[in-house]
Coordinates of C-alpha atoms and ligand atoms in Angstrom, one line a residue:
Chain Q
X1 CA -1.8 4.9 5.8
X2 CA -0.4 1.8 7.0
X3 CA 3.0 2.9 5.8
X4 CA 3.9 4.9 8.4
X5 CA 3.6 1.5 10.4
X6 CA 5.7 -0.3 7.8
X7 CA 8.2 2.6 8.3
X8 CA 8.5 1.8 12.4
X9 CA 9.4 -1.8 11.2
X10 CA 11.6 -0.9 8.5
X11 CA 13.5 1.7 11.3
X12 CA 13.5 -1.0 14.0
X13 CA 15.4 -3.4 11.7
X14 CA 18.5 -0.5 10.6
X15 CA 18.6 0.1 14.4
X16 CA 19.0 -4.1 15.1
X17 CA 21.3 -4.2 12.3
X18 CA 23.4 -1.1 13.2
X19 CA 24.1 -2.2 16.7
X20 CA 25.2 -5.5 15.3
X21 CA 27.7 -3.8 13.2
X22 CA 28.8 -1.2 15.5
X23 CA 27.0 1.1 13.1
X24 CA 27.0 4.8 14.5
X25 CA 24.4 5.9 11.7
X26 CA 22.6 4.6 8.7
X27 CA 23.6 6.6 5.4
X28 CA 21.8 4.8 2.7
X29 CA 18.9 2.4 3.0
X30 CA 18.1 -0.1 -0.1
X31 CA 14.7 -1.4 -0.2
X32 CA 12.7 -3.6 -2.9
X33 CA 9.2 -2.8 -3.1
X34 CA 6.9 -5.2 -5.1
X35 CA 4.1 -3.5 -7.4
X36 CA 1.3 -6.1 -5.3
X37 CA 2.7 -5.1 -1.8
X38 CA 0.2 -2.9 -1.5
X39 CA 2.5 -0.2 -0.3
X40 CA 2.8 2.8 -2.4
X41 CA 6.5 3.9 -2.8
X42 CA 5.5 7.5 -2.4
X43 CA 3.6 7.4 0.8
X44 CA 6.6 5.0 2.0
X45 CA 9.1 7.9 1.4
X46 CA 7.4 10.1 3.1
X47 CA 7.1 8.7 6.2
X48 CA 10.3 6.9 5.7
X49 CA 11.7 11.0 5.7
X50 CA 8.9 11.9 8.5
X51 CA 9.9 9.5 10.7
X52 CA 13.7 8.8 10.9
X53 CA 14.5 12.2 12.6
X54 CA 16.2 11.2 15.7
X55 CA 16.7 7.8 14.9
X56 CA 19.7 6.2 13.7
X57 CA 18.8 7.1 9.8
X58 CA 18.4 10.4 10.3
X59 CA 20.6 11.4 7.8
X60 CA 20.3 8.0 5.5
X61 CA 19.6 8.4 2.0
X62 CA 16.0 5.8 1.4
X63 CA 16.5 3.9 -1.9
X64 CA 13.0 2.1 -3.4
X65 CA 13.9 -0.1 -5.8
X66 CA 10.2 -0.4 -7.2
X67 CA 9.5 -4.7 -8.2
X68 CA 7.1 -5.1 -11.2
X69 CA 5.1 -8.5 -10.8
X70 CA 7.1 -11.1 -12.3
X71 CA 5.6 -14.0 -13.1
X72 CA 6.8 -17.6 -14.4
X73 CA 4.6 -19.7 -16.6
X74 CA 4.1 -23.9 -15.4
X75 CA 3.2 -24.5 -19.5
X76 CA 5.5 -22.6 -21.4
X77 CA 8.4 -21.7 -19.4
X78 CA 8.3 -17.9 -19.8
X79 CA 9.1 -16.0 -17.2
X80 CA 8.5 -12.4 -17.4
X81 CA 7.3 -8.8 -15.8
X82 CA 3.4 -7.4 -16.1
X83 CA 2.8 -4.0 -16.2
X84 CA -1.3 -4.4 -15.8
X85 CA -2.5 -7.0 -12.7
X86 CA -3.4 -9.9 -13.7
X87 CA -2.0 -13.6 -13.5
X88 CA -1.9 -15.2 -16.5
X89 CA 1.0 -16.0 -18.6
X90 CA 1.0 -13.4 -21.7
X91 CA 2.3 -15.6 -24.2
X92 CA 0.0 -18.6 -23.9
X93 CA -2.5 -17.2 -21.6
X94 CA -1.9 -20.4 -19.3
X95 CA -3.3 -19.8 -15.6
X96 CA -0.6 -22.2 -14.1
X97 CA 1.4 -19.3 -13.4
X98 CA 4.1 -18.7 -10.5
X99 CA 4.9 -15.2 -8.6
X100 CA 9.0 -15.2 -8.7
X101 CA 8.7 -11.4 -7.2
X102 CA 6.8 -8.0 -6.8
X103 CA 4.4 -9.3 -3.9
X104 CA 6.5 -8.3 -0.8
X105 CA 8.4 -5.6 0.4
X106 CA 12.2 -5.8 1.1
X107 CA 15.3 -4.3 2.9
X108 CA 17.9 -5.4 0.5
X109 CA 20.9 -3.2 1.8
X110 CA 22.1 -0.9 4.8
X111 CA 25.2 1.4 4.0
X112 CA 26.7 2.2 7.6
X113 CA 29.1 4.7 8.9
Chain F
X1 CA -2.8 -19.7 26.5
X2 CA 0.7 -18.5 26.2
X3 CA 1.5 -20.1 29.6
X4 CA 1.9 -23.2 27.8
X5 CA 3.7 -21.6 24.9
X6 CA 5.9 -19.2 26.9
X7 CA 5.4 -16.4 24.7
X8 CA 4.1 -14.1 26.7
X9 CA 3.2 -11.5 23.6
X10 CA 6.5 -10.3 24.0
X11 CA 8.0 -12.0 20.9
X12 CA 8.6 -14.7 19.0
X13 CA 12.2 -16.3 19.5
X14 CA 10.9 -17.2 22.6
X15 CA 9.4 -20.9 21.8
X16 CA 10.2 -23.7 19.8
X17 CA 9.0 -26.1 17.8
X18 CA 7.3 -26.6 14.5
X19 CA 5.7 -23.6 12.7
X20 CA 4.6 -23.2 8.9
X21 CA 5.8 -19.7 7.4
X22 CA 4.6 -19.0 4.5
X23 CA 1.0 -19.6 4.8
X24 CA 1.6 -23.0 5.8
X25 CA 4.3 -23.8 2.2
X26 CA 7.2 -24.6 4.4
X27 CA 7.9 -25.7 8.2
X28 CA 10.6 -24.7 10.0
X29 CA 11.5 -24.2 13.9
X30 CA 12.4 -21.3 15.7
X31 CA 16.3 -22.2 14.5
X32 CA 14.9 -20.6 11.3
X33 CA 15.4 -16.7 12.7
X34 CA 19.0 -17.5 13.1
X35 CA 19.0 -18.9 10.1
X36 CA 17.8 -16.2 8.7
X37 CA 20.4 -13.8 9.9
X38 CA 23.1 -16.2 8.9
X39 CA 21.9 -16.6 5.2
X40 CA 21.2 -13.0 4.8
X41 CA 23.3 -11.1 7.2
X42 CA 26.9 -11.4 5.3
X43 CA 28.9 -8.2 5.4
X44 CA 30.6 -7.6 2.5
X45 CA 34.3 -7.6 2.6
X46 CA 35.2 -4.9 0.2
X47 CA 33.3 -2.5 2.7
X48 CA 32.5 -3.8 6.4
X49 CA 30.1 -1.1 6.7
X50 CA 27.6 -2.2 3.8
X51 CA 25.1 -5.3 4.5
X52 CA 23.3 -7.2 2.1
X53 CA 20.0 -7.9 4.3
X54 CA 17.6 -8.9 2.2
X55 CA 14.8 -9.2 5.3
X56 CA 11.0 -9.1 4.5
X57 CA 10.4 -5.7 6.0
X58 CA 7.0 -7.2 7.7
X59 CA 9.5 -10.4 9.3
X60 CA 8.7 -9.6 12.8
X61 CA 5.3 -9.7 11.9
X62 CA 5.0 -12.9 9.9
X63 CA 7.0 -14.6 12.4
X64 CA 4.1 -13.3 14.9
X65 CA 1.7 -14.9 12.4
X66 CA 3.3 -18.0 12.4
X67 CA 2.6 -18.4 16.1
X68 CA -0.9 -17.4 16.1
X69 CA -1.1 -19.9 13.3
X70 CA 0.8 -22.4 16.4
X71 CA -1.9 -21.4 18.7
X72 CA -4.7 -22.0 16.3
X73 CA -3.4 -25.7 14.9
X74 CA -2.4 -27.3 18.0
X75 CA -6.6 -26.4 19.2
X76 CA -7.7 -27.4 16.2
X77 CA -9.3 -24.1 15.2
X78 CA -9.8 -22.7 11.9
X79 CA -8.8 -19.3 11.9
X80 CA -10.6 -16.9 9.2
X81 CA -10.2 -13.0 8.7
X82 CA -12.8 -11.2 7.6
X83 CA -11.8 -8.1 5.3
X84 CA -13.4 -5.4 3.6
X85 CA -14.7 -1.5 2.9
X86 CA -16.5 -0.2 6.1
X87 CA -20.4 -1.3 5.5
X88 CA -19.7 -4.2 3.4
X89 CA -21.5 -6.3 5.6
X90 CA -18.8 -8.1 7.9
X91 CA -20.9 -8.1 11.3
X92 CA -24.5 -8.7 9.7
X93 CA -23.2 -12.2 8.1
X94 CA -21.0 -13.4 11.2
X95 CA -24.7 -12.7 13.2
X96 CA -26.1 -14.5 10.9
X97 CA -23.7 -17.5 10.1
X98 CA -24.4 -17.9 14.6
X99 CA -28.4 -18.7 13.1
X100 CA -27.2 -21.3 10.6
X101 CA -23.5 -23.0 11.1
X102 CA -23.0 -25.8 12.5
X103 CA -19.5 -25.4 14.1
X104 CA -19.1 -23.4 17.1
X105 CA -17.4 -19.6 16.6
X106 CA -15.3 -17.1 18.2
X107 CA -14.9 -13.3 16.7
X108 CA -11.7 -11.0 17.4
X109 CA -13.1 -8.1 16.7
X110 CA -11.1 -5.2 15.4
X111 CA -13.3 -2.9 13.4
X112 CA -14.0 -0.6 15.3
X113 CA -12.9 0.9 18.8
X114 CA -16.3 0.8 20.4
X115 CA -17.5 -2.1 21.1
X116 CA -20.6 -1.7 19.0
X117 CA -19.9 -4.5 16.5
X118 CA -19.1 -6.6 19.6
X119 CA -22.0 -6.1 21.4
X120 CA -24.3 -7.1 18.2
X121 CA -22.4 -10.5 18.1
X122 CA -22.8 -11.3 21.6
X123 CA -26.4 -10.0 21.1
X124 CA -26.7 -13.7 19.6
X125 CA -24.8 -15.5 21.9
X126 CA -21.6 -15.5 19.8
X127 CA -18.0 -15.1 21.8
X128 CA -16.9 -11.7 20.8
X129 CA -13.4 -10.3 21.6
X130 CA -13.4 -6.6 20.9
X131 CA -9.0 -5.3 20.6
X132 CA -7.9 -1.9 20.9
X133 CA -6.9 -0.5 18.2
X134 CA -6.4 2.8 18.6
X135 CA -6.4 4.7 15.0
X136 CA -4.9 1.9 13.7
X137 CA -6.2 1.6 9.6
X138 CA -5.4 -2.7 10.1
X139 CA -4.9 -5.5 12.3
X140 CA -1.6 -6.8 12.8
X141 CA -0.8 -10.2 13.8
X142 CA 0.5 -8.9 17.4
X143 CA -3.1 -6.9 18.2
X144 CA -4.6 -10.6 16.9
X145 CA -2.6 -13.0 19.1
X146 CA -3.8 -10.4 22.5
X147 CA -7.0 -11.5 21.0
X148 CA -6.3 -15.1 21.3
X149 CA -5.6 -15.0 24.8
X150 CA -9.5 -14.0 25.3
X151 CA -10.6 -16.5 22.6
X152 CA -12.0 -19.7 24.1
X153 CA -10.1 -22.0 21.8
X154 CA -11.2 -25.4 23.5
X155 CA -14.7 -24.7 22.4
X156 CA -14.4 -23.6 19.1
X157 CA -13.9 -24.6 15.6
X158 CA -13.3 -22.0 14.0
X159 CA -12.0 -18.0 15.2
X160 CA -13.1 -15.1 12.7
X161 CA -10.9 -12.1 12.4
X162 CA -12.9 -8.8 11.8
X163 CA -10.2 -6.3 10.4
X164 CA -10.4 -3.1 10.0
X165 CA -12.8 -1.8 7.4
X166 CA -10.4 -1.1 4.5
X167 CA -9.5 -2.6 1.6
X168 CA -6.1 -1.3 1.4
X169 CA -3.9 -1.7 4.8
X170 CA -5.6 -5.2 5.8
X171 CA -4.2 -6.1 2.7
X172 CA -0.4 -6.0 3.7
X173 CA -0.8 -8.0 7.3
X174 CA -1.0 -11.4 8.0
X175 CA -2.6 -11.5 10.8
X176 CA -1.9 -15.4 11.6
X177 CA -5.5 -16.8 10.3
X178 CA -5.5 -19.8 7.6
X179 CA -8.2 -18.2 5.3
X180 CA -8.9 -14.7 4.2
X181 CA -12.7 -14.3 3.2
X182 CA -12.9 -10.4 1.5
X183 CA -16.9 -9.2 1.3
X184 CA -17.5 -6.5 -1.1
X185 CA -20.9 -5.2 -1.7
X186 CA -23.3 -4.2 -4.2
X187 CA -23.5 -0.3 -3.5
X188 CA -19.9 0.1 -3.2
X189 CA -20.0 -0.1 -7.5
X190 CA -18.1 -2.0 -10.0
X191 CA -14.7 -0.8 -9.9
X192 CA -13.8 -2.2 -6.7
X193 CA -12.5 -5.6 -7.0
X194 CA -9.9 -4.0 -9.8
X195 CA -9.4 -1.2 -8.5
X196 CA -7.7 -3.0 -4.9
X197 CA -6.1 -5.5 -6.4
X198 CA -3.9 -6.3 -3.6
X199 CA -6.6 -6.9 -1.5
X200 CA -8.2 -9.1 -3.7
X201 CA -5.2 -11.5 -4.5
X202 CA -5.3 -12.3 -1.0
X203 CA -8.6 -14.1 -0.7
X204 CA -9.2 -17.4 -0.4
X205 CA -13.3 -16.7 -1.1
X206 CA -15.0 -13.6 -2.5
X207 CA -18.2 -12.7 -1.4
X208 CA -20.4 -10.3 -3.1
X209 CA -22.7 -9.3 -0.5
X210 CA -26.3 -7.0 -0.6
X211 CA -27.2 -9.3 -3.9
X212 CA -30.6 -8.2 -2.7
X213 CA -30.0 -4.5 -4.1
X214 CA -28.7 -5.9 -7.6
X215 CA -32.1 -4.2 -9.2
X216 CA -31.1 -0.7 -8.1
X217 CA -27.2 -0.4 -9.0
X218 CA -25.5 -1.1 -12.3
X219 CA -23.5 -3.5 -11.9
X220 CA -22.1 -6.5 -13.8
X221 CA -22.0 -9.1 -11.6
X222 CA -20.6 -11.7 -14.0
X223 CA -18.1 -8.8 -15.1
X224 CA -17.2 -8.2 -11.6
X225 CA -16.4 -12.2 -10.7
X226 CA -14.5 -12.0 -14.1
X227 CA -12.1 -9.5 -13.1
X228 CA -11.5 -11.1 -9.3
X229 CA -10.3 -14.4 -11.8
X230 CA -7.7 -12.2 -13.7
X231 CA -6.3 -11.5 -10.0
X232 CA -6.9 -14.5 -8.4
X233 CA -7.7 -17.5 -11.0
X234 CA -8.9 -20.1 -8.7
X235 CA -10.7 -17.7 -6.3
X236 CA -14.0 -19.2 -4.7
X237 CA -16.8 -16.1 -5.0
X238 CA -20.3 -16.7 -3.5
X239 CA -23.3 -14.4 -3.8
X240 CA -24.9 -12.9 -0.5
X241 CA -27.7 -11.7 0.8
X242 CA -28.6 -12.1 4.4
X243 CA -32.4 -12.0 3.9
X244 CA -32.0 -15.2 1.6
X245 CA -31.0 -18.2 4.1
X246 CA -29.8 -20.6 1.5
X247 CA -26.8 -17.8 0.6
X248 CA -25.7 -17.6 4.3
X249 CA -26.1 -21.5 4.4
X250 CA -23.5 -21.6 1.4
X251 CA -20.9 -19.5 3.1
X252 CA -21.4 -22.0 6.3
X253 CA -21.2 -24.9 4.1
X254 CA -17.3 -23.5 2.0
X255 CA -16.0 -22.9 5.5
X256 CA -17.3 -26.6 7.0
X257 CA -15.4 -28.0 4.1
X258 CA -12.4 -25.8 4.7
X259 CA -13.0 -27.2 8.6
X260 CA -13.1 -31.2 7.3
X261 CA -10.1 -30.3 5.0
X262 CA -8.2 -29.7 7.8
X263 CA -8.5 -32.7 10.1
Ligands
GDP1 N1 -29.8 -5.0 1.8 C1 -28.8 -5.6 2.5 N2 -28.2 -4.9 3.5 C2 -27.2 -5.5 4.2 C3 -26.8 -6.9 3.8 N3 -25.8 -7.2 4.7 C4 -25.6 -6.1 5.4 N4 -26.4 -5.1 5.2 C5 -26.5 -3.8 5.8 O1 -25.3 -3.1 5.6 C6 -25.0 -2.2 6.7 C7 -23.6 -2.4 7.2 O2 -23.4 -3.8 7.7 P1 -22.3 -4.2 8.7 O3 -22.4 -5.7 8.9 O4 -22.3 -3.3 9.9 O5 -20.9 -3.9 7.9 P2 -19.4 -4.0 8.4 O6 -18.9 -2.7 8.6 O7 -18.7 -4.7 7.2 O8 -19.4 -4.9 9.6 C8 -26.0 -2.6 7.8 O9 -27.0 -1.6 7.8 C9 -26.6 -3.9 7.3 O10 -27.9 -4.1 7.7 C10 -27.5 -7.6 2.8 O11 -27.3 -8.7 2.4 N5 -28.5 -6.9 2.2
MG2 MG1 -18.5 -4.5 11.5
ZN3 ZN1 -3.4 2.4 6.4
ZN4 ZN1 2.9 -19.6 -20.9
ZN5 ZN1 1.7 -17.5 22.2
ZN6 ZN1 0.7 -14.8 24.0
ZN7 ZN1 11.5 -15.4 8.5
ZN8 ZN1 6.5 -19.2 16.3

């Protein structure tokens, strides 16, 4: 459950970010979470709701924006989203493929009070 | 080792110079973490109170990475981490790569709290490192670089990273090594490689270990290096078994020619 660790990040950066906007509390949290993070959006919630009690979310709203893998093909130029895991372009199967997103995890916006 | 660097495992704005961050794609200096905050940290003017961020949520520990990475380059060691389930097989091949390598090797050890695994290695004369943990499912690239400071850098080529037995967490770290070997074995069945594909994406080589029990599990072997190559297309995967010397000697032999490659 290495969300919960991912949470203590993700709640150290609204508290940096916060204090450099003279934020008194965090009300909504936006983040982006790629497919291939290997952080499930569910778990992340949780914790996210578990642990911000007496921290400068506590009463944020936590927005996951959930990434699909998006890929870009070298050979054809398509650039598209994958529902199953694998990296090859689906149009013409090429391997020289690129990840444009859905491998990390993101905070995208803070909404401060 | 961080007297020279000034770290002092407190963080990471704290020296400069040179430092790859994305697995060695790009170089930057420390000027980068401002950087960073300028590019991304823009409040918007129809609303002071909303920030567009957009932050790796793992940043702190990437940067972290980055420096072990530092500490690794400038002694010229080749750092590897070692991932898998518990059982793959981890400790057995790093005792006996110490029988058949011919570049000297350090271990962080972080699979386990006791310092069973660690004891083994030095067993054979290998410099083991065992890090707390605590219940910690992963390694993270702080608990690594504490590691460091016990790793006798100057006399070794290359520094393995035992994580955590797991093929999920692991998965989400960089730890600050330049290679990611992942082990999965024979008994664990044939789902695994697609069912973690996280983990898998991440490795630089594969190896399918306990080759020796092939004639008592089903299991596709050919199916199962098929399915690593929808993940992970150019993927290295090597067969293992520790009772067959030449298969050891083959995983000694990929990471001396990941060590030349370096120079
Ligand atoms: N048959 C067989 N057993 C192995 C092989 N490699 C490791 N093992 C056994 O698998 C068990 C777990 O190995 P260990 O190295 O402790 O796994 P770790 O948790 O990944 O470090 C031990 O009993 C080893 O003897 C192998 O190639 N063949
Ligand atoms: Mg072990
Ligand atoms: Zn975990
Ligand atoms: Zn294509
Ligand atoms: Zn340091
Ligand atoms: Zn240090
Ligand atoms: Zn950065
Ligand atoms: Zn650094």
């Amino acid at each position: 459950m290495h969300e919960y660790s991912i949470v203590q990040s993700l709640l150290n950066q609204c508290e940096e970010i916060a204090m450099k906007n003279d934020a008194k509390k965090v009300v909504k949290v936006v983040t982006k979470i790629g497919a291939m993070s290997g952080v499930e959006p569910h778990l992340l919630e949780v914790a996210f709701n578990t642990f911000k009690e007496g921290t400068i979310c506590d009463s944020a709203e936590f927005i996951i924006n959930k990434q699909k893998l998006k890929l870009e093909c070298k050979e054809c130029g398509g650039i598209f989203e994958v529902d199953e895991v694998r990296y090859f372009c689906i149009k013409c199967q090429s391997l020289k493929v690129k990840v444009v997103d859905g491998e990390d995890m993101y905070l995208m916006r803070l909404e401060m009070e | 080792m961080c007297v020279d660097c000034g770290c002092s495992i407190r963080g990471i704005e704290e020296h400069t110079g040179e430092h790859s961050h994305d697995g060695g794609k790009t170089f930057h200096s420390h000027e980068h973490q401002k950087a960073h905050e300028h590019l991304h940290h823009n409040p918007q003017l129809n609303d002071a109170k909303t920030v567009s961020v957009i932050q790796k949520i793992l940043d702190k520990n990437d940067h972290e990475a980055d420096h072990n990475r530092e500490h690794l380059q400038e002694k010229g060691v080749l750092g590897i981490n070692l991932m898998s389930s518990p059982g793959a097989g981890k400790t057995t091949l790093l005792e006996h790569l110490g029988d058949v390598a011919n570049f000297k090797f350090g271990v962080i050890e972080g699979d386990l709290e006791t310092e069973r695994d660690a004891d083994r290695l030095r067993a054979k004369g290998i410099h083991a490192q065992q890090i707390q943990t605590g219940t910690a499912c992963h390694l993270d690239a702080f608990m690594v670089h504490k590691g460091l400071h016990h790793m006798p850098l100057d006399d070794i080529d290359v520094c393995f990273v035992e994580n955590v037995g797991n093929l999920v967490c692991p998965a989400s770290y960089d730890v600050g090594t330049h290679l990611n070997i992942v082990l999965v074995s024979v008994p664990e069945g044939e789902d695994k490689i697609a069912k973690y594909p996280v983990m898998f994406r991440q490795a630089d080589l594969i190896l399918i270990t306990k080759t020796d029990l092939l004639p008592y599990f089903q299991y596709d072997i050919e199916a199962e290096k098929a399915e690593a190559r929808k993940i992970k297309p150019n993927v290295d995967i090597l067969e293992v078994n520790v009772n067959d010397v030449q298969s050891v000697k083959a995983v000694a032999q990929w990471i001396e020619f990941k060590l030349k490659m370096r120079a």
